[in-house]
Amino acid sequence: MHDADPLRLVVACALDAQAQAADQITHRALAAWLAEIQGLEFASRAPGECAPGQRPYWVPDATVVGREQAAELGIQGPLDFFGGYVERAWQAGKAIVHPLIERPTLTPRGWSEAFAARVKPLVLDGHSVFCHHDALRGASARLQRGPQRLKPAGSRGGQGQQVVADTEQLAEALGRYTEADYREGLVIEDELDDPQTHSVGQVMINGVLLSYHGVQQRNRNPRGELVYGGSDLLVVRGDFDCLLALDLVASVKQAIGQGRQFDLAAHQLLPGFYASRRNYDIAQGQDAQGRSCCGVLEQSWRIGGASGAELAALQALVADPTLCVVRASTFEVFEDKPLPRNARVLYRGPDANGDFLMKYAMVEPYEFG
């Protein structure tokens, strides 16, 4: 790792106006940790003015969208922030994963048919739509394949997702969406039976490139709902080739390959795109016909649920330049309990429903062979 520029100031940047209080606090905790790892000063919000010669290193809680927003922050490339940049808001969400339906009523400005065609072999079978009429027409046709999952493209953590198996359920489900839900698109894709979700990603911070594969865990909250419970990552110093050099099972190699190809397509076919933090969720399971499927569900070009593990790994690898691989995990649990000494608490308090929630991260050695 290069010595961090001492005149850089790590700043937590709140771009997501809809962020819950727990997520806001977690975001600031992660940004402060990133500053600590690099030995830099930290600010929980943008300063009125920086010290002479001091430049912000931004940690936004959402993807930076458009040249105007980037210019306002002084972001010119991936070295200026922890996250990603796209030119249009819908490119930051799930909509880019799938092609549009045939003869769509509404096509967003800047839509890339070339990107949709490139990633089609890498994703589940599905379509993206940007109005109610196209949602009804597209989903009605897709129900012939089996149950379909509806996903507001701009939502996080499964919010607003519904599964429908017939036209009656479809009409009821679409009735719950408003015009605002279609601004960044609605995804309609095959529902998989008991899928496993893999995470594949890279982060580049101050000259250190980390690549990883992981699996997501789910926990049941006090209301009985299955929600995101954390991520277990295998993190290497270096690129995806370094990750694939480890002894990995075929399903993991497949997930890494698909995430890597999706990432390459984004860099080649999305004008202006760049990112220092890139994460891809990939599902493996069976569709309604019993066929094995594997596909990218969505991208995250912003700080996210796995970022606690990313920073835990970064801290370990920076502390020991001879170390090349570690295991790192994040946890989101609904009980207060004693934690291992190497755990770092990122949040302890109420969740959006007022129930107790604790988030923490830790790193463990990787055992070869």
CSV table of C-alpha atoms in Angstrom, one decimal:
chain,number,residue,atom,x,y,z
A,1,MET,CA,0.0,0.0,0.0
A,2,HIS,CA,1.3,3.4,-0.9
A,3,ASP,CA,1.6,5.9,1.9
A,4,ALA,CA,-1.7,7.8,2.0
A,5,ASP,CA,-1.6,11.5,1.0
A,6,PRO,CA,-1.6,13.1,4.4
A,7,LEU,CA,-3.5,16.1,3.0
A,8,ARG,CA,-6.5,13.9,2.0
A,9,LEU,CA,-9.6,14.1,4.3
A,10,VAL,CA,-11.9,11.1,4.3
A,11,VAL,CA,-15.5,12.4,4.2
A,12,ALA,CA,-18.7,10.4,4.7
A,13,CYS,CA,-21.0,11.7,1.9
A,14,ALA,CA,-24.8,11.3,2.3
A,15,LEU,CA,-26.4,11.1,-1.1
A,16,ASP,CA,-29.3,8.7,-0.3
A,17,ALA,CA,-32.1,10.8,1.0
A,18,GLN,CA,-34.1,7.7,1.8
A,19,ALA,CA,-31.4,6.0,4.0
A,20,GLN,CA,-32.6,4.6,7.3
A,21,ALA,CA,-30.9,5.9,10.5
A,22,ALA,CA,-29.2,2.5,11.1
A,23,ASP,CA,-27.7,2.6,7.6
A,24,GLN,CA,-26.6,6.2,8.1
A,25,ILE,CA,-24.7,5.4,11.3
A,26,THR,CA,-23.2,2.3,9.7
A,27,HIS,CA,-22.1,4.3,6.7
A,28,ARG,CA,-20.3,6.8,8.9
A,29,ALA,CA,-18.7,4.0,10.9
A,30,LEU,CA,-17.3,2.4,7.8
A,31,ALA,CA,-16.0,5.7,6.4
A,32,ALA,CA,-14.3,6.4,9.8
A,33,TRP,CA,-12.7,2.9,9.7
A,34,LEU,CA,-11.4,3.5,6.2
A,35,ALA,CA,-9.8,6.7,7.3
A,36,GLU,CA,-8.2,4.9,10.3
A,37,ILE,CA,-6.8,2.2,8.1
A,38,GLN,CA,-5.0,4.8,6.0
A,39,GLY,CA,-4.0,7.0,8.9
A,40,LEU,CA,-6.1,9.9,7.6
A,41,GLU,CA,-8.4,12.5,9.2
A,42,PHE,CA,-12.1,11.8,9.0
A,43,ALA,CA,-15.1,14.1,8.7
A,44,SER,CA,-18.7,12.8,9.2
A,45,ARG,CA,-20.0,15.4,6.7
A,46,ALA,CA,-18.6,17.7,4.0
A,47,PRO,CA,-16.6,20.5,5.6
A,48,GLY,CA,-17.5,24.1,4.9
A,49,GLU,CA,-13.9,24.4,3.6
A,50,CYS,CA,-10.8,22.2,3.6
A,51,ALA,CA,-7.4,23.2,5.1
A,52,PRO,CA,-5.0,24.6,2.6
A,53,GLY,CA,-4.0,21.9,0.1
A,54,GLN,CA,-6.3,19.4,1.7
A,55,ARG,CA,-8.5,17.3,-0.7
A,56,PRO,CA,-11.6,15.2,0.2
A,57,TYR,CA,-11.6,11.5,-0.4
A,58,TRP,CA,-15.4,10.8,-0.5
A,59,VAL,CA,-17.2,7.8,0.8
A,60,PRO,CA,-20.8,8.2,-0.5
A,61,ASP,CA,-23.7,6.0,0.5
A,62,ALA,CA,-25.0,5.8,-3.1
A,63,THR,CA,-23.6,5.6,-6.6
A,64,VAL,CA,-22.5,9.0,-7.9
A,65,VAL,CA,-24.8,9.9,-10.8
A,66,GLY,CA,-24.0,12.4,-13.6
A,67,ARG,CA,-21.2,14.9,-14.3
A,68,GLU,CA,-22.8,17.7,-12.3
A,69,GLN,CA,-22.9,15.7,-9.1
A,70,ALA,CA,-19.3,14.4,-9.7
A,71,ALA,CA,-18.1,17.9,-10.4
A,72,GLU,CA,-19.8,19.3,-7.3
A,73,LEU,CA,-17.8,16.8,-5.2
A,74,GLY,CA,-14.6,17.2,-7.2
A,75,ILE,CA,-14.6,13.5,-8.2
A,76,GLN,CA,-12.7,12.9,-11.4
A,77,GLY,CA,-11.9,9.2,-11.2
A,78,PRO,CA,-11.8,6.1,-9.0
A,79,LEU,CA,-8.9,7.5,-6.9
A,80,ASP,CA,-11.1,10.2,-5.5
A,81,PHE,CA,-13.7,8.1,-3.7
A,82,PHE,CA,-14.9,4.7,-2.5
A,83,GLY,CA,-17.8,3.8,-4.8
A,84,GLY,CA,-18.8,4.2,-8.4
A,85,TYR,CA,-19.9,6.7,-11.0
A,86,VAL,CA,-22.6,6.3,-13.7
A,87,GLU,CA,-24.0,8.9,-16.1
A,88,ARG,CA,-27.7,8.1,-15.5
A,89,ALA,CA,-29.6,7.2,-12.4
A,90,TRP,CA,-31.2,3.9,-13.7
A,91,GLN,CA,-27.7,2.6,-14.5
A,92,ALA,CA,-27.0,2.4,-10.8
A,93,GLY,CA,-29.8,-0.1,-10.2
A,94,LYS,CA,-30.9,-3.6,-11.3
A,95,ALA,CA,-32.5,-2.4,-14.6
A,96,ILE,CA,-29.2,-2.7,-16.6
A,97,VAL,CA,-29.1,-6.5,-15.8
A,98,HIS,CA,-31.9,-7.4,-18.3
A,99,PRO,CA,-33.0,-6.4,-21.8
A,100,LEU,CA,-36.2,-4.4,-22.5
A,101,ILE,CA,-39.3,-6.3,-23.7
A,102,GLU,CA,-40.0,-6.3,-27.4
A,103,ARG,CA,-41.5,-3.0,-28.7
A,104,PRO,CA,-41.4,-1.3,-25.3
A,105,THR,CA,-43.7,1.6,-24.6
A,106,LEU,CA,-41.0,3.5,-22.8
A,107,THR,CA,-37.2,3.3,-23.4
A,108,PRO,CA,-35.0,5.3,-21.0
A,109,ARG,CA,-32.7,7.8,-22.6
A,110,GLY,CA,-29.2,6.4,-23.1
A,111,TRP,CA,-30.4,2.7,-22.9
A,112,SER,CA,-27.6,0.4,-24.3
A,113,GLU,CA,-28.9,-2.5,-26.3
A,114,ALA,CA,-25.2,-3.6,-26.7
A,115,PHE,CA,-24.7,-3.9,-22.9
A,116,ALA,CA,-28.0,-5.8,-22.5
A,117,ALA,CA,-27.0,-8.2,-25.3
A,118,ARG,CA,-23.5,-8.7,-23.9
A,119,VAL,CA,-24.6,-9.6,-20.3
A,120,LYS,CA,-27.7,-11.7,-21.3
A,121,PRO,CA,-25.7,-15.0,-21.1
A,122,LEU,CA,-24.5,-13.9,-17.6
A,123,VAL,CA,-27.8,-13.2,-16.0
A,124,LEU,CA,-31.1,-15.0,-15.2
A,125,ASP,CA,-33.8,-15.0,-17.8
A,126,GLY,CA,-35.7,-11.7,-17.4
A,127,HIS,CA,-36.7,-8.3,-18.6
A,128,SER,CA,-36.6,-4.7,-17.4
A,129,VAL,CA,-39.5,-2.3,-17.9
A,130,PHE,CA,-40.1,1.4,-17.1
A,131,CYS,CA,-43.9,1.8,-17.1
A,132,HIS,CA,-46.9,-0.1,-15.8
A,133,HIS,CA,-48.1,-1.0,-19.3
A,134,ASP,CA,-44.9,-2.7,-20.1
A,135,ALA,CA,-44.8,-4.4,-16.7
A,136,LEU,CA,-48.2,-6.0,-17.2
A,137,ARG,CA,-47.5,-7.0,-20.8
A,138,GLY,CA,-44.0,-8.4,-20.1
A,139,ALA,CA,-44.8,-10.2,-16.9
A,140,SER,CA,-48.0,-11.7,-18.3
A,141,ALA,CA,-46.0,-13.3,-21.1
A,142,ARG,CA,-43.3,-14.4,-18.8
A,143,LEU,CA,-45.7,-16.3,-16.4
A,144,GLN,CA,-45.8,-19.1,-19.1
A,145,ARG,CA,-42.2,-19.9,-17.9
A,146,GLY,CA,-43.2,-20.2,-14.3
A,147,PRO,CA,-43.3,-17.9,-11.2
A,148,GLN,CA,-41.7,-14.5,-11.7
A,149,ARG,CA,-40.0,-12.2,-9.2
A,150,LEU,CA,-40.8,-8.5,-9.5
A,151,LYS,CA,-38.0,-6.2,-8.2
A,152,PRO,CA,-38.0,-2.4,-8.1
A,153,ALA,CA,-34.6,-1.7,-9.7
A,154,GLY,CA,-33.6,1.1,-7.4
A,155,SER,CA,-34.5,-0.7,-4.1
A,156,ARG,CA,-32.1,-2.2,-1.6
A,157,GLY,CA,-32.1,-5.3,0.5
A,158,GLY,CA,-35.1,-6.9,-1.2
A,159,GLN,CA,-37.5,-4.0,-0.4
A,160,GLY,CA,-40.6,-4.1,-2.6
A,161,GLN,CA,-39.9,-7.4,-4.2
A,162,GLN,CA,-42.8,-9.7,-4.9
A,163,VAL,CA,-43.2,-13.2,-6.4
A,164,VAL,CA,-46.2,-13.9,-8.6
A,165,ALA,CA,-47.4,-17.2,-10.1
A,166,ASP,CA,-50.6,-16.2,-12.1
A,167,THR,CA,-52.2,-13.2,-13.6
A,168,GLU,CA,-54.4,-12.6,-10.6
A,169,GLN,CA,-51.4,-12.3,-8.3
A,170,LEU,CA,-49.7,-10.2,-11.0
A,171,ALA,CA,-52.5,-7.6,-11.1
A,172,GLU,CA,-52.5,-7.4,-7.3
A,173,ALA,CA,-48.7,-7.1,-7.1
A,174,LEU,CA,-48.5,-4.4,-9.8
A,175,GLY,CA,-51.2,-2.4,-8.0
A,176,ARG,CA,-48.8,-1.9,-5.2
A,177,TYR,CA,-46.2,-0.1,-7.3
A,178,THR,CA,-46.5,3.7,-8.0
A,179,GLU,CA,-45.1,5.7,-10.9
A,180,ALA,CA,-42.1,6.5,-8.8
A,181,ASP,CA,-41.2,2.8,-8.6
A,182,TYR,CA,-40.8,2.8,-12.4
A,183,ARG,CA,-38.4,5.8,-12.6
A,184,GLU,CA,-35.3,3.5,-12.3
A,185,GLY,CA,-37.1,0.5,-13.7
A,186,LEU,CA,-38.8,-2.7,-12.6
A,187,VAL,CA,-37.1,-6.1,-13.1
A,188,ILE,CA,-39.1,-9.2,-14.0
A,189,GLU,CA,-37.1,-12.4,-13.8
A,190,ASP,CA,-37.5,-16.1,-13.3
A,191,GLU,CA,-37.9,-17.1,-9.6
A,192,LEU,CA,-35.4,-19.8,-8.5
A,193,ASP,CA,-36.0,-22.5,-6.0
A,194,ASP,CA,-33.9,-22.1,-2.8
A,195,PRO,CA,-31.1,-20.2,-4.5
A,196,GLN,CA,-27.7,-19.6,-3.0
A,197,THR,CA,-26.4,-16.1,-3.4
A,198,HIS,CA,-22.7,-15.5,-4.1
A,199,SER,CA,-20.9,-12.2,-3.9
A,200,VAL,CA,-18.0,-11.4,-6.3
A,201,GLY,CA,-16.2,-8.1,-6.2
A,202,GLN,CA,-13.1,-5.9,-6.2
A,203,VAL,CA,-12.1,-2.8,-4.2
A,204,MET,CA,-9.2,-0.5,-5.0
A,205,ILE,CA,-8.0,1.7,-2.2
A,206,ASN,CA,-4.8,3.7,-2.2
A,207,GLY,CA,-3.0,1.4,-4.5
A,208,VAL,CA,-4.2,-1.9,-3.0
A,209,LEU,CA,-6.4,-4.0,-5.2
A,210,LEU,CA,-8.5,-6.7,-3.4
A,211,SER,CA,-10.6,-9.3,-5.1
A,212,TYR,CA,-13.1,-11.6,-3.4
A,213,HIS,CA,-15.8,-14.3,-3.5
A,214,GLY,CA,-18.3,-14.8,-0.8
A,215,VAL,CA,-21.7,-16.1,0.2
A,216,GLN,CA,-24.5,-14.3,1.8
A,217,GLN,CA,-26.2,-15.4,5.0
A,218,ARG,CA,-29.8,-14.8,6.0
A,219,ASN,CA,-31.3,-14.3,9.5
A,220,ARG,CA,-34.8,-14.2,10.7
A,221,ASN,CA,-35.7,-10.9,12.3
A,222,PRO,CA,-38.0,-10.6,15.4
A,223,ARG,CA,-40.9,-10.3,13.0
A,224,GLY,CA,-40.2,-13.7,11.4
A,225,GLU,CA,-39.0,-12.3,8.1
A,226,LEU,CA,-35.8,-13.7,6.4
A,227,VAL,CA,-33.5,-10.8,5.9
A,228,TYR,CA,-29.8,-10.2,5.0
A,229,GLY,CA,-27.6,-11.5,7.8
A,230,GLY,CA,-24.1,-10.9,6.6
A,231,SER,CA,-21.5,-12.1,4.1
A,232,ASP,CA,-18.5,-14.4,4.4
A,233,LEU,CA,-15.7,-13.5,2.0
A,234,LEU,CA,-12.5,-15.0,0.8
A,235,VAL,CA,-10.3,-12.1,-0.1
A,236,VAL,CA,-7.0,-12.0,-2.0
A,237,ARG,CA,-4.5,-9.3,-2.6
A,238,GLY,CA,-4.6,-8.8,-6.4
A,239,ASP,CA,-6.9,-9.4,-9.3
A,240,PHE,CA,-9.5,-12.1,-10.2
A,241,ASP,CA,-6.7,-14.3,-11.6
A,242,CYS,CA,-5.1,-14.4,-8.1
A,243,LEU,CA,-8.5,-15.4,-6.6
A,244,LEU,CA,-9.1,-18.1,-9.2
A,245,ALA,CA,-5.6,-19.5,-8.4
A,246,LEU,CA,-6.9,-20.8,-5.1
A,247,ASP,CA,-8.4,-24.2,-4.7
A,248,LEU,CA,-12.1,-23.5,-5.4
A,249,VAL,CA,-15.1,-25.7,-6.3
A,250,ALA,CA,-16.6,-25.4,-9.8
A,251,SER,CA,-19.7,-23.5,-8.7
A,252,VAL,CA,-17.6,-20.8,-7.1
A,253,LYS,CA,-15.4,-20.5,-10.1
A,254,GLN,CA,-18.5,-20.2,-12.3
A,255,ALA,CA,-19.8,-17.3,-10.1
A,256,ILE,CA,-16.5,-15.5,-10.2
A,257,GLY,CA,-16.3,-15.9,-14.0
A,258,GLN,CA,-19.8,-14.4,-14.5
A,259,GLY,CA,-19.2,-11.5,-12.1
A,260,ARG,CA,-15.9,-10.8,-13.8
A,261,GLN,CA,-17.4,-10.8,-17.3
A,262,PHE,CA,-20.3,-8.5,-16.1
A,263,ASP,CA,-17.7,-6.1,-14.7
A,264,LEU,CA,-15.8,-6.1,-17.9
A,265,ALA,CA,-18.9,-5.4,-19.9
A,266,ALA,CA,-19.7,-2.4,-17.6
A,267,HIS,CA,-16.3,-0.9,-18.2
A,268,GLN,CA,-16.4,-1.4,-22.0
A,269,LEU,CA,-20.0,-0.6,-22.7
A,270,LEU,CA,-21.3,1.9,-20.1
A,271,PRO,CA,-20.1,5.4,-21.2
A,272,GLY,CA,-18.2,7.2,-18.5
A,273,PHE,CA,-18.5,4.4,-15.9
A,274,TYR,CA,-15.7,4.0,-13.3
A,275,ALA,CA,-15.6,2.6,-9.8
A,276,SER,CA,-13.2,1.8,-7.0
A,277,ARG,CA,-15.8,-0.5,-5.3
A,278,ARG,CA,-17.6,-3.1,-7.4
A,279,ASN,CA,-19.7,-5.9,-6.1
A,280,TYR,CA,-22.0,-8.4,-7.9
A,281,ASP,CA,-24.6,-10.7,-6.5
A,282,ILE,CA,-24.9,-14.0,-8.3
A,283,ALA,CA,-27.7,-16.6,-7.7
A,284,GLN,CA,-27.4,-20.3,-8.3
A,285,GLY,CA,-30.5,-22.5,-8.1
A,286,GLN,CA,-33.2,-24.2,-10.2
A,287,ASP,CA,-36.0,-22.7,-12.2
A,288,ALA,CA,-39.6,-23.9,-12.5
A,289,GLN,CA,-38.6,-26.5,-15.0
A,290,GLY,CA,-35.9,-27.9,-12.8
A,291,ARG,CA,-33.0,-26.5,-14.8
A,292,SER,CA,-29.9,-25.4,-13.0
A,293,CYS,CA,-29.4,-21.7,-13.4
A,294,CYS,CA,-26.6,-19.2,-12.5
A,295,GLY,CA,-26.9,-15.5,-13.1
A,296,VAL,CA,-25.9,-12.1,-11.9
A,297,LEU,CA,-28.8,-10.5,-10.0
A,298,GLU,CA,-27.5,-7.0,-9.5
A,299,GLN,CA,-24.4,-4.8,-9.2
A,300,SER,CA,-23.4,-2.5,-6.3
A,301,TRP,CA,-21.1,0.3,-7.2
A,302,ARG,CA,-21.3,1.9,-3.7
A,303,ILE,CA,-20.5,1.1,-0.1
A,304,GLY,CA,-22.7,-1.9,0.8
A,305,GLY,CA,-23.5,-4.8,3.1
A,306,ALA,CA,-20.2,-6.6,2.4
A,307,SER,CA,-18.1,-3.5,2.9
A,308,GLY,CA,-17.4,-4.2,6.6
A,309,ALA,CA,-15.7,-7.5,5.5
A,310,GLU,CA,-13.9,-5.6,2.7
A,311,LEU,CA,-12.4,-3.2,5.2
A,312,ALA,CA,-11.6,-5.9,7.7
A,313,ALA,CA,-9.6,-7.7,5.0
A,314,LEU,CA,-7.9,-4.4,3.9
A,315,GLN,CA,-6.8,-3.7,7.4
A,316,ALA,CA,-5.3,-7.1,7.8
A,317,LEU,CA,-3.5,-7.0,4.5
A,318,VAL,CA,-2.2,-3.5,5.0
A,319,ALA,CA,-0.8,-4.5,8.5
A,320,ASP,CA,1.1,-7.5,7.0
A,321,PRO,CA,2.5,-6.9,3.5
A,322,THR,CA,3.4,-10.6,3.3
A,323,LEU,CA,-0.2,-11.7,3.7
A,324,CYS,CA,-2.0,-12.4,0.5
A,325,VAL,CA,-5.3,-14.0,1.5
A,326,VAL,CA,-7.7,-13.8,4.4
A,327,ARG,CA,-11.3,-14.7,5.3
A,328,ALA,CA,-13.5,-11.8,6.4
A,329,SER,CA,-17.1,-11.6,7.5
A,330,THR,CA,-19.9,-9.2,8.3
A,331,PHE,CA,-22.7,-10.1,10.6
A,332,GLU,CA,-26.2,-8.6,11.1
A,333,VAL,CA,-27.9,-10.1,14.2
A,334,PHE,CA,-30.9,-9.3,16.2
A,335,GLU,CA,-29.5,-10.1,19.7
A,336,ASP,CA,-27.0,-8.3,21.9
A,337,LYS,CA,-24.2,-10.8,22.8
A,338,PRO,CA,-20.5,-10.9,23.7
A,339,LEU,CA,-18.4,-10.8,20.6
A,340,PRO,CA,-14.9,-12.2,19.8
A,341,ARG,CA,-12.0,-9.8,20.6
A,342,ASN,CA,-11.2,-9.3,16.9
A,343,ALA,CA,-14.8,-8.2,16.1
A,344,ARG,CA,-15.4,-4.5,15.2
A,345,VAL,CA,-18.9,-3.3,15.9
A,346,LEU,CA,-20.3,-1.1,13.1
A,347,TYR,CA,-23.8,-0.5,14.6
A,348,ARG,CA,-25.7,-1.3,17.7
A,349,GLY,CA,-29.2,0.0,18.1
A,350,PRO,CA,-32.8,-0.1,16.7
A,351,ASP,CA,-33.5,-1.2,13.1
A,352,ALA,CA,-36.1,0.5,10.9
A,353,ASN,CA,-38.9,-1.4,12.8
A,354,GLY,CA,-37.5,-0.5,16.2
A,355,ASP,CA,-36.1,-4.0,16.9
A,356,PHE,CA,-32.6,-4.4,18.2
A,357,LEU,CA,-29.9,-4.8,15.5
A,358,MET,CA,-26.1,-5.3,15.7
A,359,LYS,CA,-23.7,-5.2,12.8
A,360,TYR,CA,-20.1,-6.2,13.1
A,361,ALA,CA,-17.1,-7.4,11.1
A,362,MET,CA,-14.1,-9.6,11.7
A,363,VAL,CA,-11.2,-11.3,9.9
A,364,GLU,CA,-9.8,-14.8,10.2
A,365,PRO,CA,-6.7,-16.5,8.7
A,366,TYR,CA,-7.1,-18.5,5.6
A,367,GLU,CA,-5.9,-22.1,5.9
A,368,PHE,CA,-4.3,-23.5,2.7
A,369,GLY,CA,-4.8,-27.1,1.7
